[in-house]
Short mmCIF file of C-alpha atoms in Angstrom, two decimals:
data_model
loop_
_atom_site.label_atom_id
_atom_site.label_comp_id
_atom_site.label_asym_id
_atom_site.label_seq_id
_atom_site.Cartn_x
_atom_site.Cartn_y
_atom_site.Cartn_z
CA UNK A 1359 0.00 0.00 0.00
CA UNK A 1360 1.06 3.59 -0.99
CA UNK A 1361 -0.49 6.48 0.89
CA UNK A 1362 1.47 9.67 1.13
CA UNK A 1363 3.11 9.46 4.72
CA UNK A 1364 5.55 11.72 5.62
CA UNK A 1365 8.23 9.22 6.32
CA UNK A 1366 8.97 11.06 9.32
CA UNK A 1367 8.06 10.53 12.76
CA UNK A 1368 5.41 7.76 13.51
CA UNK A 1369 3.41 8.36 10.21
CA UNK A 1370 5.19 5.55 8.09
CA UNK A 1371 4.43 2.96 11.37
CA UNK A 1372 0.52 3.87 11.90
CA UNK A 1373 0.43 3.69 8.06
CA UNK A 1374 1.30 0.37 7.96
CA UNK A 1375 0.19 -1.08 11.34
CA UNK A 1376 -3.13 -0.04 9.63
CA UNK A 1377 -2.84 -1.09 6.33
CA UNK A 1378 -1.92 -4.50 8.38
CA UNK A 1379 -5.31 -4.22 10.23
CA UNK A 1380 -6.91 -3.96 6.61
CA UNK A 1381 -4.97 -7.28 5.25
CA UNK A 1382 -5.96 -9.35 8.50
CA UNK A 1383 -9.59 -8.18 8.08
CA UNK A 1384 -9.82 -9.11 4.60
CA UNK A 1385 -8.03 -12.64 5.24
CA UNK A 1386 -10.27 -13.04 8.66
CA UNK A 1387 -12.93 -12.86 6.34
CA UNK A 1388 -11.57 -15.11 3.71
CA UNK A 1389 -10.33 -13.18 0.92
CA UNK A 1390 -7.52 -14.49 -0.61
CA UNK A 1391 -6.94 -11.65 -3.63
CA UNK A 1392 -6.01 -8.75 -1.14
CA UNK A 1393 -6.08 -6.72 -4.35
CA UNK A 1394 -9.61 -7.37 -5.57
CA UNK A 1395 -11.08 -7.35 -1.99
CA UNK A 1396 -9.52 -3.92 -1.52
CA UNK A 1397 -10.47 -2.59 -4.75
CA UNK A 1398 -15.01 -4.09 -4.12
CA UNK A 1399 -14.47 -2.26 -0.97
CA UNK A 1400 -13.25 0.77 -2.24
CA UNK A 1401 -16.40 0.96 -4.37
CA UNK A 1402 -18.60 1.57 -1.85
CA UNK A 1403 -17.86 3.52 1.44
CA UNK A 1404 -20.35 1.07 3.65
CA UNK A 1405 -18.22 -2.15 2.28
CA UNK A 1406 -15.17 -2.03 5.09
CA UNK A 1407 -18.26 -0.83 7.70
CA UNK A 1408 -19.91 -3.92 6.90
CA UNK A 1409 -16.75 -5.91 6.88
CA UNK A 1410 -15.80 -5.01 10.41
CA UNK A 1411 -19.53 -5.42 11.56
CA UNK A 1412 -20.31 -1.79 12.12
CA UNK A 1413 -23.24 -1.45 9.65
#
């Protein structure tokens, strides 16, 4: 994952511990094309809601 993070500081660390978060979700779930999972979720702003159970 490429976000625009500062690379200073703890930026580059919460970055990636989340982007980690996002991976485990998506394989906790079952997805095995990280890719394609991200992408359907991106689609739709409810999609990671409903993914982590908050909708």
């Amino acid at each position: 994952m490429t976000h625009d993070e500062d690379r200073t500081g703890t930026g580059p660390g919460v970055m990636a511990a989340l982007g980690n978060a996002a991976i485990g979700a998506l394989c906790t779930a079952g997805m095995t094309n990280i890719a394609a999972a991200t992408r359907h979720r991106a689609r739709d702003s409810r999609r990671p809601l409903a993914l982590l159970g908050i909708v």
